[in-house]
Structures are given as C-alpha cells and as structure tokens.
C-alpha cells in the first residue's frame, strides 16, 4: 500500500517509514497497546463532557426561542459530531497510530514539503496547555468548599493540579488511566441522574413547588416564545452546541496505544457518541421539566444551579454543583494531558521543534514524560503570567479557533483523497469510507466556526475587539509559516 514517496507515519508501536519525514530515530519503549474498549470509551467521554451542558442551555433557548427547537438542536449537535467522527474514523483506520491530526495533514498536504506538518507542530506546541480546565477546577473547588474564590488561590490550585496529573501520567501511567476511567464513569453517572429526573418530573412521580412545569413548557414546545429563532441565531446556537460535543476525536490521538485499534476506535466512538447525545438531550429535557421556560431564559450560565435549587434546595445548589463541575474539569485535565502529550511526543520525532529529541523521548519511565513536562510548563505560564480579566480570557479562548482551521483542512483533504485515491495510495475499501454527506455536514459546521467569530456581536462581551481571538489564531498560523520558511530556505530558493 505504501510507496517510497508516501508520507507514512508510524508511532512507536509499529513500523515506521522514514523516507519522507526524516523522523528522529530513538529507541522507544512506551508500554505498548494497553487501552481497551472501556478506557477508550471513557477517554472520549471525559473529553466530551465539559461544563457546556451545565451552562449553555439557557443561551440556546434564548437563541432558538422555542423549547422544541432547543432540544432538536442538541440532537443535531450529536449528528454533526457523528459526521466529524466518520471523517476521523476513516483517517484513523488508514493510519492506526498515534498523533492524530498531524498524521492526516501531512499525509494529504505533501507540497510544499512539511509545510502543513510544521504549521500544525508550531501551533500545537504554543497551545499545549490545560489552562481553562485547570483554572475552572481551582475556582469551583473553592466554591464547593464554601470559600470565596480568590484569583491567586485559583491559579495555585490549577498549577498544583496539572503538575500532579502530569506526574501521575509520567510515573504511574496505569494509575492515571484508572483515574480517568473512574472520573469518566462518575461524569456519566451524574449526567444520567440529571437526565432521569426529566421523565419522572413529567410523569409527576417527582413533585416540585411551582405546579406542573413540564405541561407549561411542553404543551406548545414548537411555538416561538417571542425572541430568537432567526437563521443567524440558530447558527450561533448550533455552533455553541457543537463545541460542547468536541472530544470525539481523542482516540485518534492515541491510536497507537489502543488494543485492536481498528475494532476499538469504531466501537468506542459509537458508544460514546450515542451515550453523550442521549444524555445531553435528556438533561436539557430535565431542565425544562423542572424550570419554567421564562426562568430558563433568564438563568444564564447558572441553569444547572437553578435546577438543583428546584429539586434539592439552596444548600445542594451552592455546594453540589461546583463539585460536579470540579469532577468534570478534573476528568478533562486527565485526558487532555494524557492525549496531547502523545501528540507532542510524536511531533518531537520529526525534528521540527527545538529540543525535539527531548520531547520524543520515553525516558526515564517509558512514558512521554518530556512531553508531559512541556505541557505542565505551558499550563503554568498561561495560568500565572496573563493578568486577570480580558487578556486572560483571550489567552484561554485562543485554542478554539485553530481546531476549526485544522478540522476544515482535514475534511477538505479527505474529499480530495476520495476524488483521487491512487495519488494518495488510499484504500478506503480496506476498512471504512466516510459518507460524502457526513463530510459536507462537518465541513459546513467548521466553516461556521471559522466565519461567525468575525461577525460583530450586538453587545460587546469584553474590552478587547471581538475579532481578537480569531485574528491571533490566524497570526499563529503565519508564525508557523514563517518558521517553515526559515527551516526550508533552500526549498524556497529552489522554486524562485
């Protein structure tokens, strides 16, 4: 299947074609394929279940203006996630080794040589941090303990947490995997509890003060309630929901560590996406079964707190919700740190970044300890250096836009591959072929994520320009381009 000129990237657990990419030759003794179906499922679930389902349902209802459309869009978000998974599944089955998107970009975009790989490497290295979840963990931990959150304490808690997680994955990798399995189960269990209350409330088995909320909200659920519902509003709502579903691609980042990767990634993805789509939709149903829709519209990011207040009283709402979000944040930190360190380690094998041999090493514990150390350093820097406020939020938000850029390139690349599979030595009949409709839907969703941040909001949310984050992301792409030009000066002179 592979020709001499093909870009064949094998991770440390398989054979490696070194002709086109000149990766560093290092003895690599990482543990091998040790992630079974259960760990693969919880790897995805931990990454997907963030704070979105606890915070954005109110804004989705405001944008759609309809209870029915709010619920329908959560189902549509699951469909879009399935379309994205179909694209990454075909790539993963063709190249079942760790590294994820860096493999796919470099396989398809071969000219100019290493350009796509270099840009992805530079952007990934600069954005290799878990700042958002670490900061949120520190903040909500203080709230859950009944303390008033302080910015300095939040940062210290975040730094210590990510440091302990990196140490855990470096020195005790089995314990790290056990930890994200346990937290993944806890997150699913929490969502299942919330989701199960919806039907019980609607049937009157559970009663709350305020009368029959479910009848009030669902009797005319498709009727517009006097706000939202425009095409632009629906697009913004769908974009926000799509962000809440991201994380289904996590297994692609660690495919070299999956047992029977072709079989495991298929089953894990299907199980995780079916679980999340069902739970997200039923959780939103539960919110509307417990809270009058007028209150939903005004609850903002506190909708889960209002829900707990209705069911369990003020004490539970003020203490339980922050701890639930802590569990969600910690699970995210564990899997993002685990998966991203594998990507950085694979990037280190191509001698693009300074200290590449260090990043690619498995020493001293046969784990990507060096890549984990880099992740820790980047997280600490982004947690502690930016001042509080708009600048800090800008740094945290910076990582979202490049995700859409690379996902768009990968989807377009697969369409090109399908048009001329011989050029890319592609054999879709070997395993799986992503449907065209899935590629188009996923491409449109990412196009929306690329365009919408450039549209001025009606009400500015920060003191920074609304386009600051996407503009900075584009500048990062140009930084990668400039770095490639410096590294490949001979190529540029040969083509002028």
Short mmCIF file of C-alpha atoms in Angstrom, two decimals:
data_model
loop_
_atom_site.label_atom_id
_atom_site.label_comp_id
_atom_site.label_asym_id
_atom_site.label_seq_id
_atom_site.Cartn_x
_atom_site.Cartn_y
_atom_site.Cartn_z
CA UNK A 1 0.00 0.00 0.00
CA UNK A 2 2.82 2.44 0.81
CA UNK A 3 5.11 3.77 -1.93
CA UNK A 4 8.53 5.27 -1.30
CA UNK A 5 7.18 8.81 -1.61
CA UNK A 6 4.19 8.27 0.66
CA UNK A 7 4.04 10.03 3.95
CA UNK A 8 3.80 7.09 6.30
CA UNK A 9 3.77 7.93 9.95
CA UNK A 10 4.00 5.08 12.38
CA UNK A 11 4.17 5.63 16.06
CA UNK A 12 6.48 3.88 18.43
CA UNK A 13 4.33 0.74 18.48
CA UNK A 14 4.55 -0.03 14.78
CA UNK A 15 6.84 0.10 11.78
CA UNK A 16 7.97 3.47 10.54
CA UNK A 17 8.62 4.71 7.02
CA UNK A 18 11.33 7.33 7.36
CA UNK A 19 11.79 8.32 3.74
CA UNK A 20 9.63 11.43 3.57
CA UNK A 21 9.56 12.83 7.07
CA UNK A 22 13.01 12.02 8.43
CA UNK A 23 11.85 11.42 11.98
CA UNK A 24 14.39 11.15 14.72
CA UNK A 25 15.46 7.59 15.31
CA UNK A 26 15.01 6.91 19.01
CA UNK A 27 14.65 3.74 20.98
CA UNK A 28 11.06 3.90 22.16
CA UNK A 29 9.82 1.59 24.85
CA UNK A 30 6.41 3.02 25.69
CA UNK A 31 4.21 0.40 27.26
CA UNK A 32 2.52 -0.69 24.04
CA UNK A 33 -1.14 -1.25 23.27
CA UNK A 34 -2.82 -1.14 26.66
CA UNK A 35 -6.06 0.83 26.16
CA UNK A 36 -9.04 -1.50 25.86
CA UNK A 37 -12.60 -0.62 24.89
CA UNK A 38 -13.57 0.65 28.35
CA UNK A 39 -10.62 3.03 28.60
CA UNK A 40 -11.16 4.21 25.02
CA UNK A 41 -14.82 4.99 25.73
CA UNK A 42 -14.02 6.91 28.91
CA UNK A 43 -11.17 8.71 27.16
CA UNK A 44 -13.71 10.14 24.73
CA UNK A 45 -16.45 10.71 27.31
CA UNK A 46 -14.11 12.54 29.68
CA UNK A 47 -13.04 14.89 26.89
CA UNK A 48 -16.58 15.50 25.64
CA UNK A 49 -18.32 16.09 28.96
CA UNK A 50 -17.25 19.56 29.99
CA UNK A 51 -19.17 22.44 31.51
CA UNK A 52 -21.24 23.17 28.40
CA UNK A 53 -24.24 21.02 29.31
CA UNK A 54 -24.33 22.74 32.72
CA UNK A 55 -24.04 26.31 31.42
CA UNK A 56 -25.19 26.95 27.83
CA UNK A 57 -28.79 25.55 27.65
CA UNK A 58 -30.19 28.95 28.67
CA UNK A 59 -28.39 30.72 25.82
CA UNK A 60 -29.53 28.02 23.38
CA UNK A 61 -33.15 28.64 24.37
CA UNK A 62 -32.67 32.40 24.03
CA UNK A 63 -31.27 31.94 20.53
CA UNK A 64 -33.91 29.49 19.30
CA UNK A 65 -36.92 30.98 21.11
CA UNK A 66 -38.51 27.55 21.31
CA UNK A 67 -38.32 24.64 23.72
CA UNK A 68 -38.73 22.16 20.88
CA UNK A 69 -36.00 23.68 18.74
CA UNK A 70 -33.67 23.86 21.73
CA UNK A 71 -33.97 20.10 22.23
CA UNK A 72 -33.79 19.41 18.49
CA UNK A 73 -30.52 21.31 18.15
CA UNK A 74 -28.88 19.15 20.83
CA UNK A 75 -29.79 16.12 18.71
CA UNK A 76 -28.44 17.91 15.62
CA UNK A 77 -25.21 18.55 17.52
CA UNK A 78 -24.89 14.82 18.08
CA UNK A 79 -25.42 14.23 14.36
CA UNK A 80 -22.69 16.74 13.47
CA UNK A 81 -20.35 15.02 15.92
CA UNK A 82 -21.10 11.69 14.22
CA UNK A 83 -20.27 13.26 10.85
CA UNK A 84 -16.95 14.51 12.21
CA UNK A 85 -16.22 11.14 13.74
CA UNK A 86 -16.84 9.46 10.36
CA UNK A 87 -14.13 11.65 8.80
CA UNK A 88 -11.59 10.97 11.53
CA UNK A 89 -12.53 7.29 11.63
CA UNK A 90 -11.52 6.78 8.00
CA UNK A 91 -8.21 8.55 8.60
CA UNK A 92 -7.62 6.54 11.77
CA UNK A 93 -8.30 3.20 10.11
CA UNK A 94 -5.94 4.07 7.27
CA UNK A 95 -3.23 5.19 9.71
CA UNK A 96 -3.79 3.37 13.03
CA UNK A 97 -1.05 5.02 15.03
CA UNK A 98 -0.72 7.89 17.48
CA UNK A 99 -0.51 11.56 16.56
CA UNK A 100 -3.98 12.15 15.18
CA UNK A 101 -4.32 15.24 13.02
CA UNK A 102 -0.61 15.69 12.40
CA UNK A 103 -0.61 12.38 10.52
CA UNK A 104 -3.62 13.29 8.41
CA UNK A 105 -2.48 16.79 7.47
CA UNK A 106 0.97 15.62 6.47
CA UNK A 107 -0.37 12.67 4.51
CA UNK A 108 -2.66 14.80 2.35
CA UNK A 109 -0.85 18.15 2.14
CA UNK A 110 2.54 16.98 0.91
CA UNK A 111 3.56 20.07 -1.06
CA UNK A 112 5.32 22.22 -0.11
CA UNK A 113 7.06 19.50 1.88
CA UNK A 114 6.44 19.54 5.64
CA UNK A 115 4.54 22.85 5.49
CA UNK A 116 1.28 21.55 6.95
CA UNK A 117 3.18 19.45 9.50
CA UNK A 118 5.32 22.41 10.57
CA UNK A 119 2.38 24.78 11.00
CA UNK A 120 0.45 22.19 12.99
CA UNK A 121 3.53 21.46 15.12
CA UNK A 122 4.18 25.11 15.95
CA UNK A 123 0.53 25.87 16.77
CA UNK A 124 0.15 22.71 18.85
CA UNK A 125 3.33 23.42 20.80
CA UNK A 126 2.29 27.01 21.56
CA UNK A 127 -1.22 25.96 22.60
CA UNK A 128 -0.23 22.84 24.52
CA UNK A 129 -1.86 23.72 27.82
CA UNK A 130 -4.84 22.86 30.04
CA UNK A 131 -5.31 26.37 31.35
CA UNK A 132 -9.08 26.68 31.04
CA UNK A 133 -9.94 23.48 32.90
CA UNK A 134 -7.20 23.97 35.50
CA UNK A 135 -8.38 27.50 36.28
CA UNK A 136 -12.02 26.40 36.43
CA UNK A 137 -11.10 23.49 38.70
CA UNK A 138 -9.40 25.81 41.18
CA UNK A 139 -12.28 28.27 41.06
CA UNK A 140 -15.09 25.75 41.54
CA UNK A 141 -13.17 23.78 44.17
CA UNK A 142 -13.12 26.86 46.38
CA UNK A 143 -16.82 27.46 45.75
CA UNK A 144 -17.66 23.84 46.57
CA UNK A 145 -15.81 24.18 49.87
CA UNK A 146 -17.83 27.27 50.73
CA UNK A 147 -14.96 29.70 50.14
CA UNK A 148 -14.94 32.92 48.18
CA UNK A 149 -12.74 32.24 45.11
CA UNK A 150 -9.52 34.23 45.03
CA UNK A 151 -7.57 34.61 41.81
CA UNK A 152 -4.19 33.78 43.36
CA UNK A 153 -5.52 30.67 45.09
CA UNK A 154 -7.28 29.60 41.89
CA UNK A 155 -4.04 29.82 39.94
CA UNK A 156 -2.04 27.94 42.56
CA UNK A 157 -4.64 25.17 42.74
CA UNK A 158 -4.63 24.94 38.95
CA UNK A 159 -0.82 24.73 38.78
CA UNK A 160 -0.61 22.10 41.51
CA UNK A 161 -3.41 20.05 39.93
CA UNK A 162 -1.92 19.94 36.44
CA UNK A 163 1.50 19.23 37.96
CA UNK A 164 0.17 16.24 39.89
CA UNK A 165 -1.68 14.98 36.80
CA UNK A 166 1.47 15.21 34.66
CA UNK A 167 3.46 13.41 37.35
CA UNK A 168 0.78 10.73 37.60
CA UNK A 169 0.81 10.07 33.84
CA UNK A 170 4.63 10.11 33.79
CA UNK A 171 5.45 7.93 36.77
CA UNK A 172 2.29 5.88 37.31
CA UNK A 173 0.59 5.61 33.90
CA UNK A 174 -1.67 2.72 34.92
CA UNK A 175 -2.97 4.73 37.88
CA UNK A 176 -3.54 7.68 35.54
CA UNK A 177 -5.67 5.57 33.21
CA UNK A 178 -7.59 4.16 36.16
CA UNK A 179 -8.23 7.71 37.38
CA UNK A 180 -9.74 8.90 34.11
CA UNK A 181 -11.82 5.73 33.88
CA UNK A 182 -13.24 6.34 37.36
CA UNK A 183 -13.90 10.03 36.70
CA UNK A 184 -15.43 9.20 33.33
CA UNK A 185 -17.86 6.82 35.00
CA UNK A 186 -18.64 9.47 37.65
CA UNK A 187 -19.39 12.09 34.99
CA UNK A 188 -21.70 9.76 33.08
CA UNK A 189 -23.42 8.75 36.32
CA UNK A 190 -24.02 12.41 37.26
CA UNK A 191 -25.48 13.22 33.84
CA UNK A 192 -27.62 10.08 33.99
CA UNK A 193 -29.05 11.18 37.35
CA UNK A 194 -29.94 14.61 35.96
CA UNK A 195 -31.36 13.08 32.77
CA UNK A 196 -33.52 10.58 34.65
CA UNK A 197 -35.35 13.31 36.55
CA UNK A 198 -36.94 14.69 33.37
CA UNK A 199 -39.38 11.84 32.71
CA UNK A 200 -40.02 11.46 36.46
CA UNK A 201 -40.98 15.13 36.70
CA UNK A 202 -43.11 14.99 33.57
CA UNK A 203 -44.99 11.93 34.89
CA UNK A 204 -45.50 13.54 38.29
CA UNK A 205 -43.50 10.88 40.14
CA UNK A 206 -41.22 13.63 41.43
CA UNK A 207 -43.06 16.76 42.53
CA UNK A 208 -41.60 20.22 43.00
CA UNK A 209 -43.01 23.56 44.05
CA UNK A 210 -44.48 25.69 41.29
CA UNK A 211 -47.06 23.41 39.72
CA UNK A 212 -46.83 21.36 36.54
CA UNK A 213 -43.78 22.91 34.91
CA UNK A 214 -43.48 20.21 32.25
CA UNK A 215 -47.03 20.76 30.98
CA UNK A 216 -46.46 24.51 30.79
CA UNK A 217 -43.20 24.18 28.86
CA UNK A 218 -44.03 21.27 26.55
CA UNK A 219 -47.68 21.93 25.67
CA UNK A 220 -46.62 24.29 22.86
CA UNK A 221 -42.98 23.38 22.65
CA UNK A 222 -42.51 24.28 18.97
CA UNK A 223 -44.07 27.72 19.29
CA UNK A 224 -41.71 30.69 19.19
CA UNK A 225 -41.83 32.49 22.51
CA UNK A 226 -41.17 35.95 21.12
CA UNK A 227 -37.38 36.01 20.78
CA UNK A 228 -34.64 34.37 18.74
CA UNK A 229 -35.36 31.84 16.03
CA UNK A 230 -33.62 33.64 13.16
CA UNK A 231 -31.21 31.85 10.85
CA UNK A 232 -28.20 33.61 12.35
CA UNK A 233 -29.39 32.82 15.88
CA UNK A 234 -29.87 29.15 15.01
CA UNK A 235 -26.37 29.07 13.53
CA UNK A 236 -24.81 30.55 16.67
CA UNK A 237 -26.74 28.10 18.85
CA UNK A 238 -25.62 25.15 16.76
CA UNK A 239 -22.02 26.34 16.89
CA UNK A 240 -22.11 26.54 20.69
CA UNK A 241 -23.63 23.07 20.93
CA UNK A 242 -21.02 21.69 18.53
CA UNK A 243 -18.27 22.94 20.84
CA UNK A 244 -19.92 21.03 23.69
CA UNK A 245 -19.66 17.83 21.64
CA UNK A 246 -15.97 18.18 20.76
CA UNK A 247 -13.68 15.46 22.06
CA UNK A 248 -14.89 12.53 19.97
CA UNK A 249 -11.53 12.66 18.14
CA UNK A 250 -9.48 11.93 21.28
CA UNK A 251 -8.87 8.25 20.46
CA UNK A 252 -7.26 9.26 17.16
CA UNK A 253 -4.56 10.99 19.17
CA UNK A 254 -3.58 7.76 20.96
CA UNK A 255 -4.43 5.10 18.37
CA UNK A 256 -1.01 3.51 18.79
CA UNK A 257 -1.98 2.59 22.36
CA UNK A 258 -5.38 1.03 21.59
CA UNK A 259 -5.75 -2.73 21.69
CA UNK A 260 -7.01 -3.86 18.27
CA UNK A 261 -7.23 -0.20 17.16
CA UNK A 262 -9.45 -0.71 14.10
CA UNK A 263 -12.12 -2.51 16.11
CA UNK A 264 -11.76 -0.47 19.31
CA UNK A 265 -12.00 3.01 17.80
CA UNK A 266 -15.17 2.12 15.90
CA UNK A 267 -16.94 0.69 18.92
CA UNK A 268 -15.67 3.31 21.36
CA UNK A 269 -16.76 6.18 19.12
CA UNK A 270 -20.23 4.77 18.54
CA UNK A 271 -20.79 4.02 22.23
CA UNK A 272 -19.51 7.43 23.37
CA UNK A 273 -21.46 9.45 20.81
CA UNK A 274 -24.70 7.55 21.42
CA UNK A 275 -24.27 8.00 25.18
CA UNK A 276 -23.49 11.71 25.02
CA UNK A 277 -26.23 12.59 22.53
CA UNK A 278 -28.80 10.78 24.65
CA UNK A 279 -27.62 12.29 27.94
CA UNK A 280 -27.23 15.84 26.62
CA UNK A 281 -30.73 15.79 25.14
CA UNK A 282 -32.34 14.27 28.22
CA UNK A 283 -30.50 16.67 30.56
CA UNK A 284 -31.96 19.60 28.63
CA UNK A 285 -35.36 17.92 28.77
CA UNK A 286 -34.92 17.67 32.56
CA UNK A 287 -34.10 21.38 32.82
CA UNK A 288 -37.31 22.28 31.00
CA UNK A 289 -39.28 19.78 33.09
CA UNK A 290 -38.11 21.47 36.31
CA UNK A 291 -37.75 25.16 35.42
CA UNK A 292 -40.34 27.41 33.81
CA UNK A 293 -39.06 28.44 30.39
CA UNK A 294 -39.25 32.12 31.37
CA UNK A 295 -36.79 31.36 34.16
CA UNK A 296 -34.65 29.25 31.82
CA UNK A 297 -34.25 32.27 29.55
CA UNK A 298 -33.06 34.40 32.48
CA UNK A 299 -30.87 31.84 34.25
CA UNK A 300 -27.74 32.42 32.14
CA UNK A 301 -24.85 30.09 32.91
CA UNK A 302 -26.44 29.17 36.24
CA UNK A 303 -29.17 26.93 34.80
CA UNK A 304 -27.79 23.76 36.43
CA UNK A 305 -27.70 25.60 39.74
CA UNK A 306 -31.33 26.67 39.33
CA UNK A 307 -32.20 23.05 38.50
CA UNK A 308 -30.55 21.75 41.68
CA UNK A 309 -32.16 24.54 43.69
CA UNK A 310 -35.60 23.46 42.48
CA UNK A 311 -35.01 19.82 43.32
CA UNK A 312 -32.80 19.81 46.40
CA UNK A 313 -32.77 23.29 47.90
CA UNK A 314 -30.24 26.08 48.27
CA UNK A 315 -27.57 24.13 50.15
CA UNK A 316 -27.23 21.47 47.44
CA UNK A 317 -27.26 24.06 44.68
CA UNK A 318 -24.46 26.10 46.26
CA UNK A 319 -22.17 23.18 47.14
CA UNK A 320 -23.03 20.21 44.92
CA UNK A 321 -22.94 21.96 41.54
CA UNK A 322 -19.40 23.37 41.99
CA UNK A 323 -18.16 19.92 43.00
CA UNK A 324 -19.89 18.35 39.96
CA UNK A 325 -18.11 20.84 37.73
CA UNK A 326 -14.84 20.08 39.56
CA UNK A 327 -15.21 16.41 38.67
CA UNK A 328 -15.89 17.39 35.06
CA UNK A 329 -12.85 19.68 34.92
CA UNK A 330 -10.52 17.15 36.52
CA UNK A 331 -11.60 14.44 34.08
CA UNK A 332 -10.87 16.83 31.22
CA UNK A 333 -7.43 17.66 32.60
CA UNK A 334 -6.57 13.96 32.92
CA UNK A 335 -7.50 13.01 29.35
CA UNK A 336 -6.29 16.18 27.62
CA UNK A 337 -2.92 15.88 29.34
CA UNK A 338 -2.73 12.18 28.50
CA UNK A 339 -3.71 12.51 24.83
CA UNK A 340 -1.93 15.76 23.99
CA UNK A 341 1.35 14.51 25.44
CA UNK A 342 1.23 11.60 22.95
CA UNK A 343 0.73 14.05 20.08
CA UNK A 344 3.62 16.25 21.23
CA UNK A 345 5.84 13.18 21.61
CA UNK A 346 5.04 12.14 18.03
CA UNK A 347 5.71 15.68 16.79
CA UNK A 348 9.06 15.55 18.53
CA UNK A 349 10.11 12.64 16.33
CA UNK A 350 10.25 14.88 13.24
CA UNK A 351 12.99 17.28 14.40
CA UNK A 352 10.89 20.39 13.75
CA UNK A 353 10.88 21.97 17.20
CA UNK A 354 13.91 22.83 19.32
CA UNK A 355 14.67 20.04 21.80
CA UNK A 356 12.85 17.54 19.57
CA UNK A 357 14.87 14.58 20.84
CA UNK A 358 13.95 15.54 24.39
CA UNK A 359 10.23 15.74 23.53
CA UNK A 360 10.30 12.44 21.64
CA UNK A 361 11.98 10.54 24.45
CA UNK A 362 10.30 7.89 26.59
CA UNK A 363 12.88 8.17 29.35
CA UNK A 364 13.08 7.56 32.24
CA UNK A 365 9.79 5.68 32.85
CA UNK A 366 8.83 4.53 29.34
CA UNK A 367 6.21 7.29 29.19
CA UNK A 368 6.14 10.65 27.34
CA UNK A 369 7.46 12.36 30.47
CA UNK A 370 9.25 15.09 28.50
CA UNK A 371 6.10 15.99 26.56
CA UNK A 372 4.15 15.99 29.82
CA UNK A 373 6.74 18.31 31.36
CA UNK A 374 6.31 20.71 28.43
CA UNK A 375 2.53 20.57 28.90
CA UNK A 376 3.00 21.40 32.59
CA UNK A 377 5.31 24.34 31.84
CA UNK A 378 2.97 25.82 29.20
CA UNK A 379 -0.02 25.48 31.52
CA UNK A 380 1.79 27.14 34.42
CA UNK A 381 2.93 30.01 32.19
CA UNK A 382 -0.54 30.67 30.81
CA UNK A 383 -2.09 30.34 34.26
CA UNK A 384 0.26 32.74 36.02
CA UNK A 385 1.57 35.32 33.52
CA UNK A 386 -1.54 36.91 31.95
CA UNK A 387 -3.28 39.50 34.14
CA UNK A 388 -6.85 38.71 35.26
CA UNK A 389 -9.69 39.85 33.05
CA UNK A 390 -9.99 40.19 29.30
CA UNK A 391 -6.37 39.32 28.49
CA UNK A 392 -6.55 36.12 30.50
CA UNK A 393 -9.84 35.05 28.86
CA UNK A 394 -8.32 35.86 25.47
CA UNK A 395 -5.38 33.51 26.09
CA UNK A 396 -7.73 30.75 27.27
CA UNK A 397 -10.03 31.15 24.23
CA UNK A 398 -7.12 31.22 21.79
CA UNK A 399 -7.01 27.44 21.33
CA UNK A 400 -10.55 27.03 19.94
CA UNK A 401 -10.17 28.69 16.53
CA UNK A 402 -7.17 26.65 15.25
CA UNK A 403 -9.16 23.46 15.98
CA UNK A 404 -11.71 24.54 13.36
CA UNK A 405 -8.95 25.52 10.91
CA UNK A 406 -7.26 22.12 11.04
CA UNK A 407 -10.58 20.21 11.04
CA UNK A 408 -11.57 22.10 7.88
CA UNK A 409 -8.27 21.26 6.20
CA UNK A 410 -8.58 17.60 7.19
CA UNK A 411 -12.13 17.35 5.83
CA UNK A 412 -11.23 19.03 2.54
CA UNK A 413 -8.23 16.72 2.36
CA UNK A 414 -10.41 13.62 2.66
CA UNK A 415 -12.68 14.89 -0.12
CA UNK A 416 -9.59 15.30 -2.31
CA UNK A 417 -8.42 11.81 -1.36
CA UNK A 418 -11.77 10.31 -2.37
CA UNK A 419 -11.54 12.02 -5.76
CA UNK A 420 -8.08 10.61 -6.46
CA UNK A 421 -7.29 7.73 -4.07
CA UNK A 422 -4.45 6.39 -6.24
CA UNK A 423 -2.49 9.63 -5.81
CA UNK A 424 -2.52 9.16 -2.04
CA UNK A 425 -2.20 5.34 -2.09
CA UNK A 426 -5.55 5.27 -0.31
CA UNK A 427 -7.55 2.10 0.08
CA UNK A 428 -10.97 3.02 1.55
CA UNK A 429 -12.30 -0.47 0.83
CA UNK A 430 -9.74 -1.80 3.30
CA UNK A 431 -11.81 -0.69 6.27
CA UNK A 432 -14.28 2.19 6.04
CA UNK A 433 -15.29 5.04 3.74
CA UNK A 434 -16.74 8.21 5.23
CA UNK A 435 -20.02 9.17 3.51
CA UNK A 436 -19.98 12.33 1.40
CA UNK A 437 -22.95 13.80 3.28
CA UNK A 438 -21.05 13.40 6.55
CA UNK A 439 -18.02 15.20 5.16
CA UNK A 440 -20.16 18.05 3.82
CA UNK A 441 -22.08 18.49 7.08
CA UNK A 442 -18.86 18.52 9.10
CA UNK A 443 -17.24 20.92 6.64
CA UNK A 444 -20.19 23.34 6.91
CA UNK A 445 -20.14 23.20 10.71
CA UNK A 446 -16.43 24.04 10.79
CA UNK A 447 -16.92 26.78 8.21
CA UNK A 448 -19.49 28.32 10.56
CA UNK A 449 -16.96 28.18 13.40
CA UNK A 450 -14.44 29.97 11.18
CA UNK A 451 -16.82 32.70 9.99
CA UNK A 452 -19.01 33.51 12.99
CA UNK A 453 -16.22 34.86 15.26
CA UNK A 454 -15.63 37.62 12.67
CA UNK A 455 -19.25 38.84 12.85
CA UNK A 456 -19.67 41.71 15.35
CA UNK A 457 -21.84 40.79 18.36
CA UNK A 458 -24.77 43.03 19.23
CA UNK A 459 -23.38 43.56 22.73
CA UNK A 460 -19.57 43.51 23.21
CA UNK A 461 -18.59 40.96 25.86
CA UNK A 462 -15.08 42.21 26.62
CA UNK A 463 -12.95 45.30 26.30
CA UNK A 464 -10.93 43.60 23.57
CA UNK A 465 -12.00 43.66 19.91
CA UNK A 466 -14.46 40.85 19.14
CA UNK A 467 -12.09 39.56 16.45
CA UNK A 468 -9.05 39.39 18.75
CA UNK A 469 -9.09 35.62 19.24
CA UNK A 470 -9.57 34.56 15.58
CA UNK A 471 -7.07 37.19 14.44
CA UNK A 472 -4.46 35.94 16.89
CA UNK A 473 -5.12 32.37 15.75
CA UNK A 474 -4.51 33.36 12.13
CA UNK A 475 -1.31 35.09 13.22
CA UNK A 476 -0.22 31.83 14.88
CA UNK A 477 -0.68 30.11 11.52
CA UNK A 478 1.61 32.72 9.96
CA UNK A 479 4.14 32.18 12.75
CA UNK A 480 4.17 28.52 11.72
CA UNK A 481 4.54 29.56 8.08
CA UNK A 482 7.43 31.86 8.93
CA UNK A 483 9.12 29.12 10.93
CA UNK A 484 8.76 26.76 7.95
CA UNK A 485 10.29 29.40 5.63
CA UNK A 486 13.31 29.71 7.92
CA UNK A 487 13.71 25.93 8.15
CA UNK A 488 13.25 25.36 4.40
CA UNK A 489 15.10 28.31 2.95
CA UNK A 490 16.78 26.01 0.41
CA UNK A 491 13.38 24.84 -0.90
CA UNK A 492 12.20 28.43 -1.37
CA UNK A 493 15.34 29.38 -3.28
CA UNK A 494 14.98 26.33 -5.48
CA UNK A 495 11.45 27.35 -6.51
CA UNK A 496 12.02 31.02 -7.25
#
